[in-house]
Short mmCIF file of C-alpha atoms and ligand atoms in Angstrom, two decimals:
data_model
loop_
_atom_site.label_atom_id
_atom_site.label_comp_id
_atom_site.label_asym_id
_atom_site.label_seq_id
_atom_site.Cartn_x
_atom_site.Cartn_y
_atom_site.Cartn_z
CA UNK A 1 0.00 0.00 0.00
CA UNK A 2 1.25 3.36 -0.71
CA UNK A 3 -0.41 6.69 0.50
CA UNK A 4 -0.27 9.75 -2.13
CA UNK A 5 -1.20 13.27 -0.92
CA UNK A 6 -3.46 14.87 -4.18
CA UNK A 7 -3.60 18.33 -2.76
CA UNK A 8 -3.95 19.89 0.93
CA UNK A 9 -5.25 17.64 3.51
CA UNK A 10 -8.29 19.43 5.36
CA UNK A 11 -10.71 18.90 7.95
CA UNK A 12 -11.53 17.62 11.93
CA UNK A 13 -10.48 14.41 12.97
CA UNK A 14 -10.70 11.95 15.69
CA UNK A 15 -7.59 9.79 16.65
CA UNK A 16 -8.81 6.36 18.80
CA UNK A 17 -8.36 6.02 22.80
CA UNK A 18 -4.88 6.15 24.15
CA UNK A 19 -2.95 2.82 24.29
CA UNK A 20 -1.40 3.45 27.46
CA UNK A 21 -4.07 4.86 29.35
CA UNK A 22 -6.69 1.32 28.13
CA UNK A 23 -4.35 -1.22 29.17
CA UNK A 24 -4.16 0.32 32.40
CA UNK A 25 -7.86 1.13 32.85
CA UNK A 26 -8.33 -2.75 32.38
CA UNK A 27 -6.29 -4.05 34.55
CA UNK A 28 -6.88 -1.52 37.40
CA UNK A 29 -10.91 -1.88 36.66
CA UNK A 30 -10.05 -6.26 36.69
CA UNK A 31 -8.59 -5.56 40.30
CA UNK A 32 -11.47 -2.97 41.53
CA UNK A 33 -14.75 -4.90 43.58
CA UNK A 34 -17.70 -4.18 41.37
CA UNK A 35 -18.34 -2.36 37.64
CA UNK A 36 -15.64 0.13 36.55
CA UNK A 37 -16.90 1.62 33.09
CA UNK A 38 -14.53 2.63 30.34
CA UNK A 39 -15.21 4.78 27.39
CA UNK A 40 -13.16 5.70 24.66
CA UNK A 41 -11.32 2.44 25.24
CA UNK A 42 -9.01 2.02 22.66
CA UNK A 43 -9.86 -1.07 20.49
CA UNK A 44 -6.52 -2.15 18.93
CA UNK A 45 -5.24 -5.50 19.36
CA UNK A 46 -2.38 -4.87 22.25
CA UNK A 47 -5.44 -3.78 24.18
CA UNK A 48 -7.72 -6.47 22.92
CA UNK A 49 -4.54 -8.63 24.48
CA UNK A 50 -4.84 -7.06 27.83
CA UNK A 51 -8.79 -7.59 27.99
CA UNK A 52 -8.62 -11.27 26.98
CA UNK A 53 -5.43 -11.65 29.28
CA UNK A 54 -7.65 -10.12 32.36
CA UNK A 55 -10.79 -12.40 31.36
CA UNK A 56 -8.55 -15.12 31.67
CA UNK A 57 -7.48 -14.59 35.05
CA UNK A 58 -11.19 -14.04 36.18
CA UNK A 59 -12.65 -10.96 35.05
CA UNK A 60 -16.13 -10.19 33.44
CA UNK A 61 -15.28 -7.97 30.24
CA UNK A 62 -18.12 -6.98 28.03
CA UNK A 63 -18.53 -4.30 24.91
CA UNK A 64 -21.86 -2.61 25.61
CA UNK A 65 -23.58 -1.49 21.82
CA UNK A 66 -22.53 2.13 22.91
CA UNK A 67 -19.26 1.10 22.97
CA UNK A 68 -18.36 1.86 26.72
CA UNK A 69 -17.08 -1.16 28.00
CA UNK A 70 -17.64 -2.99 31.37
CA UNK A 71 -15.33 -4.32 33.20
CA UNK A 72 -16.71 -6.60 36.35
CA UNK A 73 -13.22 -7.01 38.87
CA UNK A 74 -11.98 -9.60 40.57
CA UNK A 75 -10.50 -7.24 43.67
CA UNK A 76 -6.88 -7.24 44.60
CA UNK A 77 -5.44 -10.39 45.00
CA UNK A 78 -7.86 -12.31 43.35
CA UNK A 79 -6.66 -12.97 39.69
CA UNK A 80 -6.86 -16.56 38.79
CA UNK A 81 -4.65 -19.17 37.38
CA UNK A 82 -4.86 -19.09 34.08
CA UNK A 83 -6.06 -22.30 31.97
CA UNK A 84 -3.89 -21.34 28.53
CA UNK A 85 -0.63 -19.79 27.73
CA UNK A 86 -1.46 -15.99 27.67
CA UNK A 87 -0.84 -14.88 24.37
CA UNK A 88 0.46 -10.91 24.05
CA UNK A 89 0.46 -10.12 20.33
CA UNK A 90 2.60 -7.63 19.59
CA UNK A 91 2.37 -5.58 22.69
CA UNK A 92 4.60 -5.26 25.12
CA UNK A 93 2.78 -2.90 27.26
CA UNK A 94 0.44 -5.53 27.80
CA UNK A 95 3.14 -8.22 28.46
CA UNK A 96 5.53 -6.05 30.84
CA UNK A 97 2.37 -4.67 33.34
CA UNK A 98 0.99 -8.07 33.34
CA UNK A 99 4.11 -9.52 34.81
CA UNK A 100 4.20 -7.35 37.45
CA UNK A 101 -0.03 -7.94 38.46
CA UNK A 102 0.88 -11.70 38.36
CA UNK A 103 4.09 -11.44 40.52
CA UNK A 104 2.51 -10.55 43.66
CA UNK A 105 -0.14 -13.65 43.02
CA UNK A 106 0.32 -17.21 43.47
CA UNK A 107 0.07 -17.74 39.90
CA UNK A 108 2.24 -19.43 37.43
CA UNK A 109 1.59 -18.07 33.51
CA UNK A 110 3.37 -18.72 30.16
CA UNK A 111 3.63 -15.83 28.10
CA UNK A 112 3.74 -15.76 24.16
CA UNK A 113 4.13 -13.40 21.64
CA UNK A 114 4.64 -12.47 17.69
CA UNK A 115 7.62 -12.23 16.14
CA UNK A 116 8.56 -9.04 17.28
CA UNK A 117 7.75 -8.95 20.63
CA UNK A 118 9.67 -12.25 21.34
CA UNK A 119 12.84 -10.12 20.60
CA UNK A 120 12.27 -7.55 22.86
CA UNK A 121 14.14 -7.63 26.39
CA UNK A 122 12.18 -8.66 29.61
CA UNK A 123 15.08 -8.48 31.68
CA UNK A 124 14.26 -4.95 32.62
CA UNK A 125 11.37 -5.94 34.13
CA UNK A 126 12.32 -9.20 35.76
CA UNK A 127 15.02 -7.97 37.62
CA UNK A 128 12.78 -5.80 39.86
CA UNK A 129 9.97 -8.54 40.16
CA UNK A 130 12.82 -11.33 41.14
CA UNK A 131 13.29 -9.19 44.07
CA UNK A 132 10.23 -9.46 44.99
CA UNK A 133 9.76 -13.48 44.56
CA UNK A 134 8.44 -13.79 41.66
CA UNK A 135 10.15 -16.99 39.67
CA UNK A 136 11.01 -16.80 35.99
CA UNK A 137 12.06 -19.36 33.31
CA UNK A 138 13.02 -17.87 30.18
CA UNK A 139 13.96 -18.19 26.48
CA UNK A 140 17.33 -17.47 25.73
CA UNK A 141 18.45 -13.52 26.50
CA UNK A 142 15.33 -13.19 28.57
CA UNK A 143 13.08 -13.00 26.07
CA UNK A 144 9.08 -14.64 25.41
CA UNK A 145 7.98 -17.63 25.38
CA UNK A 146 8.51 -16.93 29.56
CA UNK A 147 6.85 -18.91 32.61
CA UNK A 148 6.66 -17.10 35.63
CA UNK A 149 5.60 -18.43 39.22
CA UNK A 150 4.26 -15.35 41.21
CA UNK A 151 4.18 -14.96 44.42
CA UNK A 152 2.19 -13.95 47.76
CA UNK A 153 3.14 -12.72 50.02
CA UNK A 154 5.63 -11.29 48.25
CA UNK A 155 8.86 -8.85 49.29
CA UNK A 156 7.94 -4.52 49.41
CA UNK A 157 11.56 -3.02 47.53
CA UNK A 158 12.50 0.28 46.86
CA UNK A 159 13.49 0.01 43.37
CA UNK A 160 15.87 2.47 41.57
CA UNK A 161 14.71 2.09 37.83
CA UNK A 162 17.98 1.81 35.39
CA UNK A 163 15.74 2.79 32.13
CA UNK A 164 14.00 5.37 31.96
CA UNK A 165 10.69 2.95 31.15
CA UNK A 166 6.85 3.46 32.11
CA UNK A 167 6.62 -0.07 31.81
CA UNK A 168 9.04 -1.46 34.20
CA UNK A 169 7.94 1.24 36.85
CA UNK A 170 4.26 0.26 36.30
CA UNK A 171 5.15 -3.58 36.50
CA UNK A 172 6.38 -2.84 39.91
CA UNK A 173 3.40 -0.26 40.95
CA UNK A 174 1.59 -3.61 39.66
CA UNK A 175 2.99 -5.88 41.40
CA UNK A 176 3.14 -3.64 44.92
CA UNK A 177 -0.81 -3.33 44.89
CA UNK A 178 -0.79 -7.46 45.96
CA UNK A 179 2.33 -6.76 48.42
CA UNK A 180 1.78 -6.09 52.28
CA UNK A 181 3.86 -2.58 53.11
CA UNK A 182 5.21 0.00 51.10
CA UNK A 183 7.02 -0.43 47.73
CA UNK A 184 9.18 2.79 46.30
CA UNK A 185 10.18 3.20 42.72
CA UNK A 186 12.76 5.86 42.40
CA UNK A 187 12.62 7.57 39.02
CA UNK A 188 15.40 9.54 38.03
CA UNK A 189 14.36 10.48 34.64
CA UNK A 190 10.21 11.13 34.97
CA UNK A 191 8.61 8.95 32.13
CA UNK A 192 4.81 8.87 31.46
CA UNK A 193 2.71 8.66 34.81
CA UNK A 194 -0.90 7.36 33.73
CA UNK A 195 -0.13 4.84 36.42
CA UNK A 196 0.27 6.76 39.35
CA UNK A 197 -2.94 8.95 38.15
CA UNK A 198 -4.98 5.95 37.58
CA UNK A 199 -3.85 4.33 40.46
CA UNK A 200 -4.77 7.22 42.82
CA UNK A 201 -7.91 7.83 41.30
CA UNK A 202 -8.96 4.07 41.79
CA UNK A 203 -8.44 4.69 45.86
CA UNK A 204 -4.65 3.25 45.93
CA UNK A 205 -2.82 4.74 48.49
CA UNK A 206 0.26 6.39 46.91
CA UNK A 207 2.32 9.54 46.67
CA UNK A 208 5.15 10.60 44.57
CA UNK A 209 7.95 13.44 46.29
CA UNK A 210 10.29 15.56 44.12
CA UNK A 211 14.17 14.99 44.96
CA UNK A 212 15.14 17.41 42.05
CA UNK A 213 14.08 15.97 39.00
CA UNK A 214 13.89 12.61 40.48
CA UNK A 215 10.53 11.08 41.43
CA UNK A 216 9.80 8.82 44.51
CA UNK A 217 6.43 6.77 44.12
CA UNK A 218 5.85 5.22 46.97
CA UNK A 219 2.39 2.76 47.05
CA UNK A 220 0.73 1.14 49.96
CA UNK A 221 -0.09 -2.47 49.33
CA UNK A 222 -3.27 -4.32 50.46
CA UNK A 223 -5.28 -1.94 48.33
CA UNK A 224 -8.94 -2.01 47.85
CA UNK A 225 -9.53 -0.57 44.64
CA UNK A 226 -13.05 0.98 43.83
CA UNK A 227 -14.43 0.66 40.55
CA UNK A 228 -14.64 4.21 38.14
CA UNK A 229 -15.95 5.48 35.86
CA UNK A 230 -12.98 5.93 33.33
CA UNK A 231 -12.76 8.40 30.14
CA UNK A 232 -10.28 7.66 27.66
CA UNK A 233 -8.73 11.07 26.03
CA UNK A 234 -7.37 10.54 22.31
CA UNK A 235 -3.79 9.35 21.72
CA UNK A 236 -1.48 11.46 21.39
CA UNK A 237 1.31 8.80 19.59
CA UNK A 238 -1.65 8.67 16.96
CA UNK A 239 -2.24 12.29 16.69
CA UNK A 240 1.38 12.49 15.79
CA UNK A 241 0.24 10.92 12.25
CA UNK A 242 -1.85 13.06 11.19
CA UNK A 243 -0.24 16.36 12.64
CA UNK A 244 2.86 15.89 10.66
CA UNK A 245 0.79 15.06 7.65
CA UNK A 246 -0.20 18.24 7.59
CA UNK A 247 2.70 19.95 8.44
CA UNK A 248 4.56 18.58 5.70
CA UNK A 249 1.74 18.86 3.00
CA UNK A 250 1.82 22.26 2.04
CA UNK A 251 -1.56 24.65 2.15
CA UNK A 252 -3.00 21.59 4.93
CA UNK A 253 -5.08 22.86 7.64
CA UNK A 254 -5.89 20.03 9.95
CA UNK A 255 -7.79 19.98 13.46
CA UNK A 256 -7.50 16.80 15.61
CA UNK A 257 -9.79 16.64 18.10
CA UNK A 258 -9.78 15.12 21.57
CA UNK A 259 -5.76 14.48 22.24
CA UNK A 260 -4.38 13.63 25.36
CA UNK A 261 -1.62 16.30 26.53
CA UNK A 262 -0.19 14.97 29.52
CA UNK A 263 3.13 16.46 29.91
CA UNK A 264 4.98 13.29 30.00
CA UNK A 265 3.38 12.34 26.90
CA UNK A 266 3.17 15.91 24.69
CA UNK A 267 6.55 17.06 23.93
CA UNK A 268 6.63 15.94 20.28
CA UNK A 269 3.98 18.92 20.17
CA UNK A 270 6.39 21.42 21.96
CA UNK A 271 9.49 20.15 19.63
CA UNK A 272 7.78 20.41 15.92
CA UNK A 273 7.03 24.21 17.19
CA UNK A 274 10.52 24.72 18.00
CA UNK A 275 11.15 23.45 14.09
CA UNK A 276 8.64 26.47 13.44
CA UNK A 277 5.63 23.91 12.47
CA UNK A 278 2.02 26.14 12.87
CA UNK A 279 0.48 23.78 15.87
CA UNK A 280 -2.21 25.46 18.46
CA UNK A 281 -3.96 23.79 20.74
CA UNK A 282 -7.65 24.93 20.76
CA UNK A 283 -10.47 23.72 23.87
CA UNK A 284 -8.25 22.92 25.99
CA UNK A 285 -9.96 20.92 29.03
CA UNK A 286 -9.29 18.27 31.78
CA UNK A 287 -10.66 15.33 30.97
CA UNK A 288 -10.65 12.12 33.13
CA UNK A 289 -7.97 13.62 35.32
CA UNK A 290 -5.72 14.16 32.14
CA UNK A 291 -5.45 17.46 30.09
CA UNK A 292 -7.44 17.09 26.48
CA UNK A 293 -7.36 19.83 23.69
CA UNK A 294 -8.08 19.65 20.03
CA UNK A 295 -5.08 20.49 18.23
CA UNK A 296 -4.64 22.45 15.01
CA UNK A 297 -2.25 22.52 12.40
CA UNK A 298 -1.57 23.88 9.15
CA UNK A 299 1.52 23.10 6.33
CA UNK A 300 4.49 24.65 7.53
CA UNK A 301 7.89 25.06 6.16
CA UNK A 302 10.46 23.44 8.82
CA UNK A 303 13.82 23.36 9.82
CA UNK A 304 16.20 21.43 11.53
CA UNK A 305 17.22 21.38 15.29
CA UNK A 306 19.03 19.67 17.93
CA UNK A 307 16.30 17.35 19.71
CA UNK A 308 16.27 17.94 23.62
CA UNK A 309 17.64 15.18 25.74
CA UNK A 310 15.72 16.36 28.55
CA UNK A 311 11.91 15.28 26.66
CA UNK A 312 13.16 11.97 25.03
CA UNK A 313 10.75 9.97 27.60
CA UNK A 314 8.23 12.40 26.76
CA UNK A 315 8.05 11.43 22.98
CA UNK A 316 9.74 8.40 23.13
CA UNK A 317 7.18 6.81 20.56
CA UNK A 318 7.10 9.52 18.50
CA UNK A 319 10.80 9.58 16.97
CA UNK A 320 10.17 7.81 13.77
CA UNK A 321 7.38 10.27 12.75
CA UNK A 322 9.68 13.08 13.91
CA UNK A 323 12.70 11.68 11.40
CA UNK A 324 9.97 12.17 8.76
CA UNK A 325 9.23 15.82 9.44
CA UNK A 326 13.20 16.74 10.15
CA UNK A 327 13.78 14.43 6.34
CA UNK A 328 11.79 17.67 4.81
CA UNK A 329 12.87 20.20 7.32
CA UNK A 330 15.40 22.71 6.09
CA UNK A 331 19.24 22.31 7.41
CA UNK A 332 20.04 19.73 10.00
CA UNK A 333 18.16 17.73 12.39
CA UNK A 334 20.21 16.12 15.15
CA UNK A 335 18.32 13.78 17.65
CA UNK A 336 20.46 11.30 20.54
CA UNK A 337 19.71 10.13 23.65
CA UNK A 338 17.36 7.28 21.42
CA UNK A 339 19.40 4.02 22.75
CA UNK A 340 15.53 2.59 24.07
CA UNK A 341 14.47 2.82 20.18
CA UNK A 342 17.01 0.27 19.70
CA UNK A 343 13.66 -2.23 21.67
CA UNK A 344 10.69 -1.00 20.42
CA UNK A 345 8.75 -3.11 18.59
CA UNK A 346 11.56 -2.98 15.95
CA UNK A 347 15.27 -1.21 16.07
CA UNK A 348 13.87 2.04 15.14
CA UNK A 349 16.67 3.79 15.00
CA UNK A 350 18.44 0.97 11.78
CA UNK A 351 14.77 0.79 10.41
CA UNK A 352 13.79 4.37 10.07
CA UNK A 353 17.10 5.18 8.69
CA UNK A 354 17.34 2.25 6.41
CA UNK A 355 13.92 3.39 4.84
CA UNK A 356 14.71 6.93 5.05
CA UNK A 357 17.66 6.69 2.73
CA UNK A 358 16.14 3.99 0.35
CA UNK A 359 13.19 6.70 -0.68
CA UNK A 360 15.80 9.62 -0.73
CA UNK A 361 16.36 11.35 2.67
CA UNK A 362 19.52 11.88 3.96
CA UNK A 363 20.76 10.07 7.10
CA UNK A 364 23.27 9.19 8.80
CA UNK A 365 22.89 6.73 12.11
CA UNK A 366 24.34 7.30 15.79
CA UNK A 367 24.34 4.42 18.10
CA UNK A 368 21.85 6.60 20.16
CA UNK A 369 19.97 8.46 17.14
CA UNK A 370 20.18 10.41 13.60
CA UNK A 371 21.55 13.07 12.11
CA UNK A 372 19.22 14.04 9.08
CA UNK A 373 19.80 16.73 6.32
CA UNK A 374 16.42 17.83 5.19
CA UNK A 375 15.18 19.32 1.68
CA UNK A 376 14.11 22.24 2.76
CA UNK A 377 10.40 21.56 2.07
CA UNK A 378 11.53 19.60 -1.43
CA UNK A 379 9.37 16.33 -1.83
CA UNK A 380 11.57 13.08 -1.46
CA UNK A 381 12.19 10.91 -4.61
CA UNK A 382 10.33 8.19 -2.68
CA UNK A 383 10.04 4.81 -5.04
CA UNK A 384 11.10 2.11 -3.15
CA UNK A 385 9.29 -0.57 -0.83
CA UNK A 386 9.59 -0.19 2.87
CA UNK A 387 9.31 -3.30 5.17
CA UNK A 388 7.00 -2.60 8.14
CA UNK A 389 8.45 -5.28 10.58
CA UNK A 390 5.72 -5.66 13.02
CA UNK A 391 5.98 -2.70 14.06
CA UNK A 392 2.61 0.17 13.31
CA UNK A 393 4.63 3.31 13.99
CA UNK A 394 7.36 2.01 11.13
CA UNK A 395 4.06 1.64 8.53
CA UNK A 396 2.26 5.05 9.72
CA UNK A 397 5.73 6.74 9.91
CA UNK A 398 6.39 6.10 6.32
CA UNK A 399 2.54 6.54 5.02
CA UNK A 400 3.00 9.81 6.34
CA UNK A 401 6.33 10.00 4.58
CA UNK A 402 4.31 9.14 0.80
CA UNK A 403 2.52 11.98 1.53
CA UNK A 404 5.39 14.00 0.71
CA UNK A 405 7.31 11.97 -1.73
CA UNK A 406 7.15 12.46 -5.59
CA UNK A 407 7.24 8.49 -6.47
CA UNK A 408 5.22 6.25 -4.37
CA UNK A 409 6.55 4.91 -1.30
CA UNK A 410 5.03 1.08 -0.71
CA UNK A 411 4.52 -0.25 2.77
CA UNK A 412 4.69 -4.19 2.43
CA UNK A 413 2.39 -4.47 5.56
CA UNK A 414 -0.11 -1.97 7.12
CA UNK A 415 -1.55 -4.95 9.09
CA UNK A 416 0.46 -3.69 12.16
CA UNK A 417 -1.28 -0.59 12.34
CA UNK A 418 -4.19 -2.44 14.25
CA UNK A 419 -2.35 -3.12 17.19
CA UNK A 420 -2.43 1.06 17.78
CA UNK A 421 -4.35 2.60 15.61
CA UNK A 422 -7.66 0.76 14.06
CA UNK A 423 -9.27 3.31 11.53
CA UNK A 424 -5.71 5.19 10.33
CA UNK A 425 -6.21 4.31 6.87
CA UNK A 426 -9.55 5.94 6.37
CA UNK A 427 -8.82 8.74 9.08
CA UNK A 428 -5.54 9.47 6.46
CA UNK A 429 -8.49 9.45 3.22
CA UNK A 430 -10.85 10.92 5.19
CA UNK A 431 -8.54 14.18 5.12
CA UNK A 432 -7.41 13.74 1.61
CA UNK A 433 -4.93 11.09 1.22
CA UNK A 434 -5.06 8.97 -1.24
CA UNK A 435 -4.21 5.25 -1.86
CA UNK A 436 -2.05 3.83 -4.66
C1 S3P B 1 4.43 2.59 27.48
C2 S3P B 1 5.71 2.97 27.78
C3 S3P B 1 6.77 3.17 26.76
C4 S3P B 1 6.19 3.27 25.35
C5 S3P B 1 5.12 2.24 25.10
C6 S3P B 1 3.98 2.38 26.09
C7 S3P B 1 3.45 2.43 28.56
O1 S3P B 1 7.66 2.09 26.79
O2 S3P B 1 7.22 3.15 24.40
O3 S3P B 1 4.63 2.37 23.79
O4 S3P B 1 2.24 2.37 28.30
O5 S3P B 1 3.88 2.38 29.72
P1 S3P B 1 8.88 2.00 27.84
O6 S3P B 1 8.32 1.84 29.19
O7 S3P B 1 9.67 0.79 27.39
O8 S3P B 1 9.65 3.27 27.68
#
């Protein structure tokens, strides 16, 4: 499939739930006693993952015909063995959290996954959930197909994370819900923290201190969660799509309604304004605990900058759409501090520069990021075939890139893009876009 961009791309748009805030209201609303609601849930398959995952171990799931969904919970401490081999997908979110609710419960679980996610490391995440009790047998380099015995009671730690990962601090804040005292995570570099929120809001006793830039969450365990009533805001890792879309297609004016802007998710916002791109944020609200705005856009002529360090976490998914936008940007685009793209659901840092050079851009690759020379606004030659990999943001990154490409750049796989972002193909034609 290649994407083609005809003329401007206009109108208001809708991007589906955020990923990271679903998996978490299911699992949280699967340990609450009673009905938690969701709406807005995303309905990709790394969430589908989660939901089946949480039925598995004993929850009541169901879609209602208005789409919110209902989730009936089990209370804390009361997940169930499961019968099958729990089987993740692509989705690592999914995998990572769910290792941390199951190490505080005398559970044992085999967890599977696709290609990709079967290369990605679960050390980071073990390490932290060993020290609590939890048992793991592993393929080789710590990677899925993994059993795991949990564990209860098991052992409070105060856990200094050594990657700056949302994941392995969740899988901990997970795991401490099921564990008798207090369990710290020490942060040193802050990294999303729809956790803590959602945890709070559910009645968990926790608090988070400031030691400079360093965070201290520290969570009572024993909690008795009470079911919500949970509001999804729009993804903001989605939004990216379609924002730079119209940044890049000259004359675009593009509103995207509905996007999460949590500060430890928003800085790819923050950084394409710093390459001058036209982005306002319009109704700007609080939403579910979480700030929402619709955010509009219009073609802009870019240049290159030095990428802060200090908002990597902050944007951490939203690199490879980034390299697009700095591959038209005039002058150079310099972005390090990416060593964690290295795990995603592919290397994104080979992948996106591999695919950048074979339609025209050019790259050159860092251990920890890019340097990019942009055409000043120039379309890209484009006319080669770019291999997804399992991974959606690699497909959207480089439909996105068509858009502004004179010959057509082919993605071999768009399938991916359902684990994320259900609907991008016709969200992408319903503002224009066309497909070759
Ligand atoms: C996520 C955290 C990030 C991000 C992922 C979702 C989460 O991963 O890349 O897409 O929901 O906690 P890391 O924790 O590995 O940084």
């Amino acid at each position: 499939m290649a994407f083609r961009a005809p003329g401007p791309l206009k109108g208001a748009v809708a991007v589906p739930g955020d990923k990271s805030i679903s998996h978490r209201s299911l699992m949280l609303s699967a340990l609450a006693v009673g009905e938690s609601v969701v709406e807005g849930l995303l309905e990709g398959e790394d969430v589908l993952a989660t939901a089946a995952a949480m039925r598995a171990m004993g929850a009541q799931i169901t879609r209602g015909e208005d789409s919110r969904w209902h989730i009936y919970g089990v209370g804390v401490g009361g997940l169930l063995q499961p019968e099958t081999a729990i089987e993740m997908g692509n989705s690592g979110t999914s995998t990572r959290l769910l290792m941390g609710l199951i190490a505080s419960h005398p559970i044992t679980a085999t967890f599977t996954g696709d290609a990709s996610l079967s290369k990605r490391p679960m050390g980071r995440v073990i390490e932290p959930l060993s020290l609590m009790g939890a048992e793991f047998t592993t393929s080789p380099g710590g990677r899925l197909p993994l059993t795991m015995r949990g564990i209860n009671p098991a052992v409070p730690i105060e856990y200094r994370l050594p990657v700056a990962s949302a994941q392995v601090k969740s899988a901990v804040l997970l795991a401490a819900l099921n564990t008798a005292g207090v369990t710290r995570v020490i942060e040193p570099v802050p990294t999303r923290d729809h956790s803590e929120r959602m945890l709070k809001g559910f009645g968990a006793e926790l608090s988070v201190e400031l030691d400079g830039a360093t965070r201290i969450i520290s969570i009572r365990g024993e909690a008795e969660l009470k079911p919500q009533h949970i509001v999804v805001p729009g993804d903001p890792s989605s939004a990216a799509f379609p924002v730079v879309a119209a940044l890049l297609v000259p004359g675009s004016e593009v509103t995207v309604t509905n996007v999460g802007l949590n500060p430890t998710r928003a800085a790819l916002f923050d950084v394409l304004r710093m390459m001058g791109g036209d982005i306002s944020f319009a109704n700007e609200r609080e939403v579910g605990g979480e700030p929402v705005a619709d955010i509009v856009v219009r073609g802009s002529a870019l240049k290159g900058i030095e990428t802060p360090v200090e908002t990597v976490a902050s944007m951490v998914d939203e690199y490879p759409v980034l390299f697009v936008a700095a591959a038209l940007a005039e002058g150079r685009t310099v972005a390090r501090g990416l060593e964690e793209l290295r795990v995603k659901e592919s290397d994104r840092i080979a992948v996106m520069a591999e695919g950048l050079r074979a339609i025209g851009a050019r790259v050159e690759e860092l251990e920890d990021g890019l340097i990019i020379d942009g055409t000043g606004g120039e379309k890209l030659p484009g006319g080669a075939t770019i291999a997804a990999r399992l991974d959606h943001r690699i497909a959207m990154s480089f439909a996105v890139a068509g858009l502004a490409s004179k010959g057509d750049v082919m993605i071999d796989d768009m399938a991916p893009v359902a684990t994320s972002f259900p609907g991008f193909v016709n969200l992408m034609t319903a503002l224009g876009a066309e497909i070759a």
